[in-house]
XYZ file of C-alpha atoms in Angstrom:
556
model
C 21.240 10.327 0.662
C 24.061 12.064 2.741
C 22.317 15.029 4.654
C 22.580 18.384 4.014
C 24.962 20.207 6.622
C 21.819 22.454 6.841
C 18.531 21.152 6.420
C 16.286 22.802 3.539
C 13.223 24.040 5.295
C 10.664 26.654 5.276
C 13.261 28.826 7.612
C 11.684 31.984 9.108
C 12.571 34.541 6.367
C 10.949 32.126 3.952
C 7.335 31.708 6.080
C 7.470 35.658 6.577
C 7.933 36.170 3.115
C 5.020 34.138 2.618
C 3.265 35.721 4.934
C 3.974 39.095 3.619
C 2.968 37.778 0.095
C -0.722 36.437 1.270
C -1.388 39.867 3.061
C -0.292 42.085 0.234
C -2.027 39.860 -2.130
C -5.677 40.268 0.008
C -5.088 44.116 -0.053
C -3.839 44.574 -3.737
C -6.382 41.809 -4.704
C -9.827 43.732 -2.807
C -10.162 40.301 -0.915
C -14.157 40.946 0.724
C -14.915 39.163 3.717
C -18.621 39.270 2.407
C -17.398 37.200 -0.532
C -15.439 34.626 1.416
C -18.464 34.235 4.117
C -21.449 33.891 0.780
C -19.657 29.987 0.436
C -18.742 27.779 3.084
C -15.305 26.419 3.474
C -15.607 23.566 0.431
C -14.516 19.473 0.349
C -13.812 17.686 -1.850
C -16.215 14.900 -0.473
C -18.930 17.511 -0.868
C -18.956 18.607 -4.623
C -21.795 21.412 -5.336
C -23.696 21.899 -8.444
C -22.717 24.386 -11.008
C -24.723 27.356 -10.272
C -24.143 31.010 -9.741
C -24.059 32.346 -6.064
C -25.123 35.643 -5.321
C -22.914 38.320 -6.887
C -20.660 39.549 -3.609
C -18.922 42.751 -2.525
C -15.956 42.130 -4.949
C -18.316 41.624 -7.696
C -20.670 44.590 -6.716
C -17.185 46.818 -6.765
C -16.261 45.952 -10.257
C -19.050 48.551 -11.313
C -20.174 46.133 -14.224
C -22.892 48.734 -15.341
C -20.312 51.231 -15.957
C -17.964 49.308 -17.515
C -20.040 47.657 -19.772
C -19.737 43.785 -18.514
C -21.179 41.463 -16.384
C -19.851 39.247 -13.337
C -20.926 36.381 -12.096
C -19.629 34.504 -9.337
C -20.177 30.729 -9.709
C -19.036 27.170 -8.782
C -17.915 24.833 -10.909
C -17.549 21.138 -10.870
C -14.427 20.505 -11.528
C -12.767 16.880 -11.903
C -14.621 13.993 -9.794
C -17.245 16.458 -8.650
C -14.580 18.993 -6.744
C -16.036 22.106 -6.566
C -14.167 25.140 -8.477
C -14.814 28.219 -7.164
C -15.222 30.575 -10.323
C -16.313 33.925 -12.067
C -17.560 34.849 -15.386
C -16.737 37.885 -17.124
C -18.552 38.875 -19.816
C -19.756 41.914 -21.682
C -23.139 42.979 -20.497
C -24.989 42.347 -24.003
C -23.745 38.837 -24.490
C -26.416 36.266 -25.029
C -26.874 32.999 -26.473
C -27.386 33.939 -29.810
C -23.826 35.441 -30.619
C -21.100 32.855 -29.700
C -17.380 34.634 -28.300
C -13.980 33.945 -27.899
C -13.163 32.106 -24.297
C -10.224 32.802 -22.477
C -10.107 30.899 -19.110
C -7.573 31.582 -15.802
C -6.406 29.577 -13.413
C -5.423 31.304 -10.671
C -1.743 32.092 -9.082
C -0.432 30.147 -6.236
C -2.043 31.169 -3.515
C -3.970 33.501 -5.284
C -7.794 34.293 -5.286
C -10.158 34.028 -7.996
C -10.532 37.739 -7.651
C -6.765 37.822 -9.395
C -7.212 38.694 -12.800
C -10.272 40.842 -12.313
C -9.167 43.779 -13.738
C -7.312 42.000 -16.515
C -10.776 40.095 -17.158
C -13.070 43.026 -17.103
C -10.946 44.396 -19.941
C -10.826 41.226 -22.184
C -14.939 41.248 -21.891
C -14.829 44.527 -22.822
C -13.058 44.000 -25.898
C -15.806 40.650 -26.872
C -14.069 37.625 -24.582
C -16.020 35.660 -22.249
C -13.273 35.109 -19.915
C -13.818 32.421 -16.967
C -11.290 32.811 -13.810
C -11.350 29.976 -11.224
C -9.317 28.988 -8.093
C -7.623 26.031 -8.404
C -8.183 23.663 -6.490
C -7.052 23.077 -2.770
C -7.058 27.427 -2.513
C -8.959 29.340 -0.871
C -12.670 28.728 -1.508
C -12.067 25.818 -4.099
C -12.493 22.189 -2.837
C -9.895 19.393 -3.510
C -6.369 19.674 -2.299
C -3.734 21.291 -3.839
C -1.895 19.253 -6.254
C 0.307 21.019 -7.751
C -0.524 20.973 -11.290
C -0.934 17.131 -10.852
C -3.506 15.173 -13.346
C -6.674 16.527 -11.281
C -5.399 20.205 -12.155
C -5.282 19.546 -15.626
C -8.477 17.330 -16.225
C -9.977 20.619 -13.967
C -9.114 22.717 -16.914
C -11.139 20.610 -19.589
C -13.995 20.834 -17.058
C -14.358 24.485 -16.668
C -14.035 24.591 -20.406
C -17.054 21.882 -20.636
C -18.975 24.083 -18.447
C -18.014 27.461 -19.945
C -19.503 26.175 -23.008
C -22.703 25.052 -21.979
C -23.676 28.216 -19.313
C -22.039 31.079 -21.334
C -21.872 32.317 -24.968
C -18.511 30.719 -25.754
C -17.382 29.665 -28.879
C -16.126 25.993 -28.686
C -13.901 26.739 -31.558
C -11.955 29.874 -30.485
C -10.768 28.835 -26.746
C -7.512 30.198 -24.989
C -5.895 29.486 -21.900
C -3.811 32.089 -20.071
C -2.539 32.542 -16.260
C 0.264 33.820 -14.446
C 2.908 31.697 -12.157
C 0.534 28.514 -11.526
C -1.588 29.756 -13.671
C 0.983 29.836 -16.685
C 2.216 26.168 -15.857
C -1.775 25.073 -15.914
C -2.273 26.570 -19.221
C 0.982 25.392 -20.799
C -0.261 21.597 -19.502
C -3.017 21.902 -20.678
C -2.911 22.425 -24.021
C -1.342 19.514 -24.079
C -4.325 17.641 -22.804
C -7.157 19.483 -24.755
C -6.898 20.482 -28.510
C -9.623 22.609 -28.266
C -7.593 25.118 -27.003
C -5.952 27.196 -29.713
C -3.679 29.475 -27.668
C -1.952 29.936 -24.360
C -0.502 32.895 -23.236
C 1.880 31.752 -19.714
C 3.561 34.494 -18.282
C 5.932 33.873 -15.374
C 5.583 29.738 -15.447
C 7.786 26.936 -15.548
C 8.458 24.350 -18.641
C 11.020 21.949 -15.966
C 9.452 21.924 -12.753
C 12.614 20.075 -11.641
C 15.088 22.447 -13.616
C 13.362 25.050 -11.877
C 13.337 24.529 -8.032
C 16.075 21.516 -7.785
C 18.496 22.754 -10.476
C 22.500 21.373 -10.197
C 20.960 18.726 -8.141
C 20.525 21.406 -5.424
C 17.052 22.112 -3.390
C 16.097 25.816 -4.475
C 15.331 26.959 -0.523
C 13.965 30.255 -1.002
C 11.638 29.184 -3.803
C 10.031 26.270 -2.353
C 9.599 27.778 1.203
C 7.831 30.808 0.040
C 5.444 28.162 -2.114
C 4.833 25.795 1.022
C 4.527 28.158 3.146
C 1.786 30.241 1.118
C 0.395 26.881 0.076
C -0.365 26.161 3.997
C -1.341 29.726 4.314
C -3.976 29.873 1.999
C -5.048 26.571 0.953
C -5.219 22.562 1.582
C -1.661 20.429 0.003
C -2.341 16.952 -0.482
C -0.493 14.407 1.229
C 1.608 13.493 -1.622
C 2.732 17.401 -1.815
C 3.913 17.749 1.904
C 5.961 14.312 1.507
C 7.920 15.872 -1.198
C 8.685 19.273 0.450
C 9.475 16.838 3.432
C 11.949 14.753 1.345
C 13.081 18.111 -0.283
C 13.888 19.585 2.741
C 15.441 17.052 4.527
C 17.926 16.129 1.369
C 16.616 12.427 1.770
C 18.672 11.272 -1.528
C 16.393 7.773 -1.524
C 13.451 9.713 -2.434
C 15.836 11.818 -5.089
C 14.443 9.725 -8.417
C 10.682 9.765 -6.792
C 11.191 13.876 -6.518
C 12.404 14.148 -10.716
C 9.408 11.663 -11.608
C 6.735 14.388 -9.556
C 8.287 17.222 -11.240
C 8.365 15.599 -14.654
C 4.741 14.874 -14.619
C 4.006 18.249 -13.586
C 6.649 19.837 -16.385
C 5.263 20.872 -19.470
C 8.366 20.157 -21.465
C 7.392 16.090 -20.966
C 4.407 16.765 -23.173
C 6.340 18.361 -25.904
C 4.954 15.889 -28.711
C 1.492 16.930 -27.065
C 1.603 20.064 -27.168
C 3.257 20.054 -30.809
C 0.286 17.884 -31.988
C -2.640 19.761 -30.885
C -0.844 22.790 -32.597
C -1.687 25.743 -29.972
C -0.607 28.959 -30.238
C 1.921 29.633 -27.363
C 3.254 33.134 -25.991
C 5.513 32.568 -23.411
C 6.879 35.429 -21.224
C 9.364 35.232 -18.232
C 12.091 37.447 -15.890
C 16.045 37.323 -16.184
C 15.595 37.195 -11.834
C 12.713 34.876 -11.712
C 14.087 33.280 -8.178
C 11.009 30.498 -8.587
C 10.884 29.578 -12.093
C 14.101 30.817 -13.740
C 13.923 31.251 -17.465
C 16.308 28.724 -18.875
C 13.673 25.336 -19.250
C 11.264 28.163 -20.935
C 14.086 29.359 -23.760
C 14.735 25.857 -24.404
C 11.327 24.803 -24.321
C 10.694 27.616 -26.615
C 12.845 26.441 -29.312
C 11.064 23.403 -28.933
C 7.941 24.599 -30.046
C 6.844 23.933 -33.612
C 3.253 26.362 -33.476
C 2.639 29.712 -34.051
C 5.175 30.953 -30.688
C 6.792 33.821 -28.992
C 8.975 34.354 -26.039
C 9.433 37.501 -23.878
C 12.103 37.751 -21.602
C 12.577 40.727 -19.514
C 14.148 42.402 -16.238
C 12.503 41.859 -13.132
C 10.942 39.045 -10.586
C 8.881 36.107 -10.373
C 5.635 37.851 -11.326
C 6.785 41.429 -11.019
C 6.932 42.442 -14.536
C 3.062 41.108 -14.689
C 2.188 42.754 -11.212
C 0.618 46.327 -12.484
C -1.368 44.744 -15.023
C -3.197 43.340 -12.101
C -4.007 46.265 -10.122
C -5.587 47.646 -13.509
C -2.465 49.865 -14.680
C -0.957 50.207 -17.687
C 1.538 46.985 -18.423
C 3.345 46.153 -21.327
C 2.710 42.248 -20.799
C -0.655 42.537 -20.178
C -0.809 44.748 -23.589
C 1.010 42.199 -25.447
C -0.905 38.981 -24.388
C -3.958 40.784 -25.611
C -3.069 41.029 -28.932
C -1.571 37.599 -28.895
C -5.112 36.523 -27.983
C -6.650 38.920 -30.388
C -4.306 37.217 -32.833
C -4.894 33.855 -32.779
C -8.678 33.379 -31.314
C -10.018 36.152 -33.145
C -7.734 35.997 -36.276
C -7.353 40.224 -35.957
C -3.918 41.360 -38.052
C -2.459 43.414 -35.215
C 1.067 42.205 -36.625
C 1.874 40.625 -33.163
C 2.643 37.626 -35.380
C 4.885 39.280 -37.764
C 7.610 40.424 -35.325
C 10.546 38.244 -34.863
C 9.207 35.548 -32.331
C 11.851 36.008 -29.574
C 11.850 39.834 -27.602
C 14.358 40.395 -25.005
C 14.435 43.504 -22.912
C 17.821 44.248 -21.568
C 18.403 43.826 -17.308
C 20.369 47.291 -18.424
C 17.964 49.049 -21.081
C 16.749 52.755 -20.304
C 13.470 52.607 -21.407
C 10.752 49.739 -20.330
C 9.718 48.869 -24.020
C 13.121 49.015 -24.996
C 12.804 45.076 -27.009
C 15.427 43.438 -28.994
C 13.806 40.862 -31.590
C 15.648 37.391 -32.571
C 14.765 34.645 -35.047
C 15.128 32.003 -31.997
C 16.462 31.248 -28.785
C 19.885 30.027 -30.375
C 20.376 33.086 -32.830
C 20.469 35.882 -29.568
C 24.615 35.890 -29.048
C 26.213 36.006 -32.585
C 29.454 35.197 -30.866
C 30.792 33.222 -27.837
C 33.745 34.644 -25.881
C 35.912 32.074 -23.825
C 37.498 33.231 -20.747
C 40.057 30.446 -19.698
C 40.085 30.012 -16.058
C 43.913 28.811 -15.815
C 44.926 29.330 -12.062
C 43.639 26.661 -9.503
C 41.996 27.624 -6.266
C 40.971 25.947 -3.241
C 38.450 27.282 -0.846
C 36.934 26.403 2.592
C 33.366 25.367 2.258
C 30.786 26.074 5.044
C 31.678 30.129 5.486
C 29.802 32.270 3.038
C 32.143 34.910 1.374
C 30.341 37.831 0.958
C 28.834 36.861 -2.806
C 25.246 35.700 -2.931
C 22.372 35.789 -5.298
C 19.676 38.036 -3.013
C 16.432 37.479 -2.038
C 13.915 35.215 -3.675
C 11.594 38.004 -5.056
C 13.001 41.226 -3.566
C 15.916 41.272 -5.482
C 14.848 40.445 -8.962
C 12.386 43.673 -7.994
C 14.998 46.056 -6.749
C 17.204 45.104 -10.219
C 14.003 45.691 -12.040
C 12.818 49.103 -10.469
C 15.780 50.564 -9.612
C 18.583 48.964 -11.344
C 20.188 47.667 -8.166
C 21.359 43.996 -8.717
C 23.336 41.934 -5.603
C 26.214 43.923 -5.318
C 29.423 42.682 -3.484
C 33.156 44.275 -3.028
C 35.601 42.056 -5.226
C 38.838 43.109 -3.668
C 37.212 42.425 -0.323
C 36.076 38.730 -0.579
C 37.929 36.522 1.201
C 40.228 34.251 -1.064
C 39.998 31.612 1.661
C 36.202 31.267 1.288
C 35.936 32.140 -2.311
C 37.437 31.276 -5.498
C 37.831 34.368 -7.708
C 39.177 34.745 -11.691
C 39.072 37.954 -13.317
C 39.228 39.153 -16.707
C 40.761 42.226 -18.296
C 38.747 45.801 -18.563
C 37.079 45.557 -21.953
C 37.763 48.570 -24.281
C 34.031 48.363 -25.738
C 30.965 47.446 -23.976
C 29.967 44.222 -23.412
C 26.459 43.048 -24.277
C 25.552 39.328 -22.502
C 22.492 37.684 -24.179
C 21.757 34.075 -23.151
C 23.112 31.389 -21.428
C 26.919 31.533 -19.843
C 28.052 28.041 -19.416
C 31.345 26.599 -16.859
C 33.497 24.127 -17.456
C 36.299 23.545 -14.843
C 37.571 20.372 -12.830
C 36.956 20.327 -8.805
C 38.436 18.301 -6.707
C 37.011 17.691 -3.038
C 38.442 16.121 -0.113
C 34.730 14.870 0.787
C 31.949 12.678 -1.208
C 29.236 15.359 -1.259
C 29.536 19.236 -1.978
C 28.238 22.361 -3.275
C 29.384 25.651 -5.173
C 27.440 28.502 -6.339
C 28.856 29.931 -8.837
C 28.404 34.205 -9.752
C 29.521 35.898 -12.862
C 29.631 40.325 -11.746
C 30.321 42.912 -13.785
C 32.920 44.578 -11.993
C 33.424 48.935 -12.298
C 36.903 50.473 -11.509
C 36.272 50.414 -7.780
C 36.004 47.034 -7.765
C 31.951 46.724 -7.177
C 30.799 43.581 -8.493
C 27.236 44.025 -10.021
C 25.651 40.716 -10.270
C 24.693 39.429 -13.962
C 23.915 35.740 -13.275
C 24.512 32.522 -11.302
C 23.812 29.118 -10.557
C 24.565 26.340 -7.688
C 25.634 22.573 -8.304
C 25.784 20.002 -5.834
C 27.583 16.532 -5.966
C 26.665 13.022 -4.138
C 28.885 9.903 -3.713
C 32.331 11.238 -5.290
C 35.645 9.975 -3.879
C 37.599 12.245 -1.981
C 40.459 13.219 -3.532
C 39.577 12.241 -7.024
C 39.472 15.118 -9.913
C 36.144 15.311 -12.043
C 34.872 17.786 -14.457
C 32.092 19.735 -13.762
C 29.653 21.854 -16.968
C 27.145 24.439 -15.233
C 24.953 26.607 -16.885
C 23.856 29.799 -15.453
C 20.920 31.542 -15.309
C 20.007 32.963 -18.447
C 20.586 37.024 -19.063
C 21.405 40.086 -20.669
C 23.448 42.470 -19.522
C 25.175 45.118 -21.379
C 28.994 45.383 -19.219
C 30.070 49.052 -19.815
C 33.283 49.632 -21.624
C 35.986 50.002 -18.839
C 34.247 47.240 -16.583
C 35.369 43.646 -16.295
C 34.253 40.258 -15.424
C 34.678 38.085 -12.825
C 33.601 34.954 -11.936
C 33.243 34.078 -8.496
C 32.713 30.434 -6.788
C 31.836 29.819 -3.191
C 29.910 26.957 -1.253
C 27.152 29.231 0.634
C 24.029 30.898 -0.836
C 21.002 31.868 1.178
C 19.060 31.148 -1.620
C 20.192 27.727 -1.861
C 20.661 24.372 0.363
C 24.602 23.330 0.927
C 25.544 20.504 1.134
C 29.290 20.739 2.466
C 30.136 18.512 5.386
C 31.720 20.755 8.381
C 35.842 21.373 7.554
C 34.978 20.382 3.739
C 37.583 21.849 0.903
C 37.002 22.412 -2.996
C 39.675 22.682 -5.135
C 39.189 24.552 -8.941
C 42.074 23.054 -10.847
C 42.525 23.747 -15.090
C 44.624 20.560 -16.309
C 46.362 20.574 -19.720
C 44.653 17.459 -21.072
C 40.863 19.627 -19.664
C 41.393 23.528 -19.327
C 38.922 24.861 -17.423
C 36.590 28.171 -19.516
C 33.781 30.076 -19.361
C 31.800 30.911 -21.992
C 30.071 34.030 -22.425
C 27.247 34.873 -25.192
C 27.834 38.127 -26.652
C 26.234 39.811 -28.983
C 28.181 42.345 -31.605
């Protein structure tokens, strides 16, 4: 593998970011030192039998008399005896002799099993035994984290297995749902155990690879914050740190070992599985997820062939979930429930009778503002072309002024506050950026799905990357970002043509009438590893015999 002119790493923005993430996570989160210093530290060489501890500070804070449930914090042996730090939420009546619905939660990266407290204290309220546990390797959990390896998923089974023998679940109405980690967990494994009947993964993955190593190019951002939080807050196995090590240092040898660890750990490679055992699957995700974006969970989506659904909305990795946390009002949280409701306690709440894909606008007014679709495919009901017919050559190495933001922050700020990456058009340099622009459109625009590139590059080196940006642009010529994507090429020969097809991130955007597009390519993202040698040129050419496009779903 030729080195990357910069070396992916956990870079000091990325380990404060996961610093900042850990700390706001104990505060939001009630982290009580009383409850972390009730267990010892935990091994996996040590595994502990499956009995409650003492109910701690976090527990006593819940109020469970008041609210009508019970918690118990336990420990679960998980798979070869590592112990699973856990709790047990249940309403405060429930006995033995009246079986309920179980809904269990892996945690979040990083994340306590204190996570979905809130959340849980509501589903036992409304007749759910719901089991939360830390996976393992974090925090109080033994093991090491394996990133939704085998272990992770054979965990799941287990705290099912025990679930049914120390609580009042019913071992034919079990669901799975989670959050980030959590979500990918679930989605696994319901491919593992048919005796789960739904899965509710908000905020997950279906490509693992897709996700963080997209266009062939190492997702920096994305998995710096993760290895950085994972060394915060838990215990990586060996196998995990060589891969971030081979990540990071763009060591192309270890290139088809990296797909085959993300593939085992994607949920899309156990399709058939999943099909067979026939789960229930909601899947919800964020137009700016900067960790998981939501292009392998559309296509996984259409994939499906169960009872499914698929939310896509504005927002973060995580942030459109984040309120239903702390206990507020949240329209995900609200719609999970009645998925759940749905399908594991067979209630008609007409969650099922909706068309099965929602999609919320980046642009929409109001939160709950949801367009329904038959599938992924039938969102555009047209495709406009935009040929790209002038050729440009840029300078690699020199970033232009257009980038993508801020893993997390600016997904948020687009979310909250309707501020997207912005950049001045007219201003970018030409040297350092390749720029095509359409017309102002007379009506507005509205995006929905995946824009796709075609164009023919030409470098004067073997290895290269381009990130390309698609704006809508207003009459003063700010550029409002709507989606983008990097690619990355190994082992070309200088000087030789060769097409190049790109998807972007999946969106929608509605362009006002009066704006434009414009597409803009450069070679330097902080979001993303380069891989330009120093002095490196790309050339954007459109020959006769290939014109180079881009294609924009629209919908009329």
């Amino acid at each position: 593998m030729t080195p990357a002119r910069k070396a992916p790493r956990p870079t000091a923005t990325t380990t404060a970011a996961a610093v900042s993430v850990t700390v706001l996570a104990g505060a939001a989160f009630g982290l009580a030192p009383a409850a972390q210093a009730t267990t010892p530290a935990p091994t996996a060489a040590t595994p502990t039998a499956a009995t409650p501890t003492a109910v701690t500070a976090a527990a006593a804070t819940a109020d469970p008399a008041a609210s009508g449930v019970s918690i118990r914090f336990v420990d679960i042996p998980g798979d070869g005896g590592v112990r699973l730090a856990a709790n047990v939420v249940a309403p405060s009546n429930a006995d033995a002799s009246g079986r309920l619905p179980l809904i269990v939660l892996p945690t979040s990266w990083s994340l306590p099993q204190v996570e979905y407290l809130a959340q849980a204290k509501k589903l036992a309220q409304a007749g759910y035994v719901v089991l939360t546990y830390n996976t393992r390797g974090f925090w109080q959990s033994g093991g090491r984290i394996e990133t939704a390896g085998p272990p992770d998923i054979a965990d799941a089974s287990r705290v099912i297995d025990w679930a049914l023998t120390n609580t009042p679940a019913d071992p034919d109405h079990i669901g799975m749902a989670g959050l980030s980690y959590g979500a990918g967990i679930g989605l696994l494994a319901a491919g593992a155990d048919p005796r789960i009947k739904a899965v509710v993964a908000m905020s997950g993955w279906a490509d693992l690879v897709g996700s963080i190593y997209s266009g062939r190019t190492q997702h920096a951002q994305a998995a710096g914050l993760l290895g950085g939080a994972g060394e915060l807050t838990g215990r990586p196995s060996e196998e995990l740190r060589q891969i971030l090590e081979d990540f990071f240092s763009s060591n192309l040898a270890k290139e088809q070992d990296l797909i085959a660890w993300g593939k085992k750990r994607s949920p899309a490679t156990y399709l058939d599985r999943i099909n067979a055992n026939g789960a229930a699957i909601m899947l919800g995700n964020a137009w700016g997820d900067s960790i998981f974006p939501p292009n392998s969970y559309a296509d996984f989506f259409d994939k499906l062939t169960g009872p499914k659904r698929l939310e896509l909305r504005p927002g973060d990795h995580a942030t459109a979930e984040l309120t239903g946390l702390l206990g507020l009002p949240n329209t995900a949280w609200n719609h999970a429930r009645q998925w759940l409701d749905r399908y594991l306690k067979g209630e008609r709440n007409g969650i099922d009778t909706e068309q099965p894909v929602q999609l919320m606008s980046r642009t929409a007014a109001d939160g709950d503002d949801y367009e329904g679709y038959p599938s992924w495919s039938a969102v555009p009901s047209g495709q406009r072309r935009v040929p790209l017919t002038t050729t440009e050559k840029i300078t690699a190495n020199h970033d232009s002024g257009a980038n993508a933001g801020t893993v997390l922050l600016s997904g948020a700020l687009d979310q909250f506050l309707k501020i997207p990456p912005l950049v001045s058009i007219p201003l970018l340099s030409r040297s350092h950026a390749a720029v095509w622009q359409t017309g102002a459109f007379a009506r507005e625009q509205r995006v929905r799905g995946t824009v796709k590139l075609h164009t023919t590059v030409t470098g004067d080196r073997s290895d290269g990357t381009a990130v390309a940006y698609l704006y809508d642009v207003g009459p003063l010529g700010i550029g409002k970002l709507i989606t983008n994507a990097p690619f990355t090429f190994h082992d070309r020969a200088p000087g030789t043509p060769f097409g190049v097809d790109l998807e972007l991130f999946s969106t929608a955007y509605d362009v006002p009438a009066g704006h434009r597009l414009a597409l803009v390519v450069d070679t330097v993202d902080p979001l993303y590893i380069e891989h330009n040698p120093d002095g490196a040129h790309l050339t954007f050419s459109s020959p006769d015999a290939d014109p180079s496009y881009l294609t924009v779903p629209v919908r009329d």
